[in-house]
GROMACS .gro file of C-alpha atoms in nm:
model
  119
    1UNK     CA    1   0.000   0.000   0.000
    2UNK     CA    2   0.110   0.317   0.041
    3UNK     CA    3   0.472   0.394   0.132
    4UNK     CA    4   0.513   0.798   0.161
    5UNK     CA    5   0.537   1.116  -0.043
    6UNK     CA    6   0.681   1.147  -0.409
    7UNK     CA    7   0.588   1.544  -0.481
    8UNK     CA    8   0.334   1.796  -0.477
    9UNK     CA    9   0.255   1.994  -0.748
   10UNK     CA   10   0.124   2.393  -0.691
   11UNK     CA   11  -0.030   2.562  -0.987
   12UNK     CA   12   0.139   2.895  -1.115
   13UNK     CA   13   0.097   3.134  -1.410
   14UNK     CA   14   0.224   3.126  -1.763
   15UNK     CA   15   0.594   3.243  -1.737
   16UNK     CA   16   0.613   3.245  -1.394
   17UNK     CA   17   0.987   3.063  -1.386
   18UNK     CA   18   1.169   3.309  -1.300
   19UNK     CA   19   0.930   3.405  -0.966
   20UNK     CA   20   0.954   3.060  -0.886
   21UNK     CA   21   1.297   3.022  -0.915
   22UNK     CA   22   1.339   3.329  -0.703
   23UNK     CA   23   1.063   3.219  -0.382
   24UNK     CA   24   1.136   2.837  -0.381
   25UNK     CA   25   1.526   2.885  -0.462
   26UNK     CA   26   1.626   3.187  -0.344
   27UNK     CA   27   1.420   3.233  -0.025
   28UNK     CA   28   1.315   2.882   0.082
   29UNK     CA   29   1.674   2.710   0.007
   30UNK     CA   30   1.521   2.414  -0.252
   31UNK     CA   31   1.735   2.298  -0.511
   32UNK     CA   32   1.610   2.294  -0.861
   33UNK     CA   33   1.563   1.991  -1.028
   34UNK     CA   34   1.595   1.943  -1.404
   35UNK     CA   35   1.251   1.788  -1.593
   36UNK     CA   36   1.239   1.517  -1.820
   37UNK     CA   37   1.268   1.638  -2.147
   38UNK     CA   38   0.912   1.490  -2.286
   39UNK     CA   39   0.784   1.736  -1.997
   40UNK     CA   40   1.026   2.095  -2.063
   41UNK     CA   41   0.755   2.163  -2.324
   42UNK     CA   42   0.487   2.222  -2.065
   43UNK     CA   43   0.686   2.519  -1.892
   44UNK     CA   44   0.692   2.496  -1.509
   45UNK     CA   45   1.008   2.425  -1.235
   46UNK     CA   46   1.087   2.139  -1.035
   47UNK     CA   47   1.217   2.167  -0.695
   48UNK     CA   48   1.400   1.877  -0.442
   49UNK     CA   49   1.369   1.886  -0.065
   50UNK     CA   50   1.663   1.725   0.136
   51UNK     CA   51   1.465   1.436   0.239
   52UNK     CA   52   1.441   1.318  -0.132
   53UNK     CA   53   1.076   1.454  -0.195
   54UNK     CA   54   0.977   1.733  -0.438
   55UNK     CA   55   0.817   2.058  -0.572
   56UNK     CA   56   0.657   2.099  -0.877
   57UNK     CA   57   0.522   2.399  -1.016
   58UNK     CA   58   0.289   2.339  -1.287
   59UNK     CA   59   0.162   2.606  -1.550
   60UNK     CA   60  -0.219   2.612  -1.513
   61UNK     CA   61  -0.444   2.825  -1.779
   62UNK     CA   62  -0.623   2.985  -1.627
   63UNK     CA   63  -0.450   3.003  -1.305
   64UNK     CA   64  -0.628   3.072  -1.005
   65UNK     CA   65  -0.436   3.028  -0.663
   66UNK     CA   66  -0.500   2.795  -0.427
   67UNK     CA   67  -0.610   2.937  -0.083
   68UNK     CA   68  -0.730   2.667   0.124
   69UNK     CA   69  -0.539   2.338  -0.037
   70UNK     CA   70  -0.190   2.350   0.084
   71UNK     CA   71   0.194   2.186   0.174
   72UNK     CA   72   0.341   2.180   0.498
   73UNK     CA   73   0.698   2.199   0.498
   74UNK     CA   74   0.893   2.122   0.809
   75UNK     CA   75   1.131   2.394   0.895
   76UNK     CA   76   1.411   2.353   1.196
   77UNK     CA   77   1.480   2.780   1.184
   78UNK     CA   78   1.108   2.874   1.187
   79UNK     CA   79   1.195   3.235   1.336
   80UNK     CA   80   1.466   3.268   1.059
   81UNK     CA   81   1.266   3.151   0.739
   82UNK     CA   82   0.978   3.382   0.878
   83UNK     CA   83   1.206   3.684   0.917
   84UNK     CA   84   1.344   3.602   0.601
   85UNK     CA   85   1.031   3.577   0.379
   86UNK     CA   86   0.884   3.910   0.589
   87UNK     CA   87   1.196   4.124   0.442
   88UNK     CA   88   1.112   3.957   0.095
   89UNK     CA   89   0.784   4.095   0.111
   90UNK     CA   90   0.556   3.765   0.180
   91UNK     CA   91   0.348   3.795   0.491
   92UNK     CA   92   0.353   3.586   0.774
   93UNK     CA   93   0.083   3.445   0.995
   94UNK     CA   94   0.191   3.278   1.302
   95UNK     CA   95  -0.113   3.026   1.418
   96UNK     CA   96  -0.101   2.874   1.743
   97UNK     CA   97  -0.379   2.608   1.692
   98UNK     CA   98  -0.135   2.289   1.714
   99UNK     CA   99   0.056   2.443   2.047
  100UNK     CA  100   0.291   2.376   2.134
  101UNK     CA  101   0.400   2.275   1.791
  102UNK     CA  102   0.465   2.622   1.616
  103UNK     CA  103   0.362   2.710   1.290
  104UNK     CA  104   0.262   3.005   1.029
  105UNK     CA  105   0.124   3.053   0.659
  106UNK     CA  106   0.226   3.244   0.398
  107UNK     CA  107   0.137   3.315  -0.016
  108UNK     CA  108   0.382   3.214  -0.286
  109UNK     CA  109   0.438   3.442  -0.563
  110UNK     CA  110   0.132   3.331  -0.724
  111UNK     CA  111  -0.113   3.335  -0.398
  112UNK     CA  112  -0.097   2.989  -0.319
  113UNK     CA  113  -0.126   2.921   0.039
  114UNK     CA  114   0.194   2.724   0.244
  115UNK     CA  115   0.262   2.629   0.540
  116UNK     CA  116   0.570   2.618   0.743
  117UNK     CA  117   0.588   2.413   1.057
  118UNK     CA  118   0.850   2.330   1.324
  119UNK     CA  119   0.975   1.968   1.411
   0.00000   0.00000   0.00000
């Protein structure tokens, strides 16, 4: 049956790369992952977590962001990444409703809703 987690995929914009590049690369840390080359066609970016899962970021026409449907990524610097995503210009919301387990949202370039969660 089932084992664990291969990806998930967000929807994003038509020639949103670069944006992508810049939020899941620059600010979160991911590396970027090369696609097959049956799928380059398609547009979208492809990024790895450390654990051996990944990221995709699939073109969608038309795109509408996803505000309830969402990852959780598991961050050991919460304060940090937080602090760092605030100066890039993403809010933060801290939530408190899985104390003492801390935890806040925030919008990727495109609107769609993530979550960041401690250990």
């Amino acid at each position: 049956m089932l084992e664990g987690l291969d990806h998930v995929q967000l929807a994003m914009p038509c020639a949103g790369e670069e944006r992508a590049r810049v939020y899941f690369g620059g600010l979160l840390g991911l590396v970027e992952l090369e696609k097959p080359a049956v799928l380059t066609g398609r547009g979208g970016v492809w990024f790895g977590l450390t654990d051996g899962r990944q990221v995709y970021l699939g073109v969608e026409e038309p795109f509408q962001p996803n505000g309830k449907a969402h990852p959780a990524f598991v961050c050991v610097a919460l304060d940090r990444l937080a602090l760092r995503l605030g100066e890039g210009g993403y809010a933060v919301r801290w939530d408190g409703a899985l104390a003492p387990r801390r935890k806040f949202y925030s919008e990727d370039p495109f609107g769609n809703r993530i979550e960041f969660i401690g250990p």
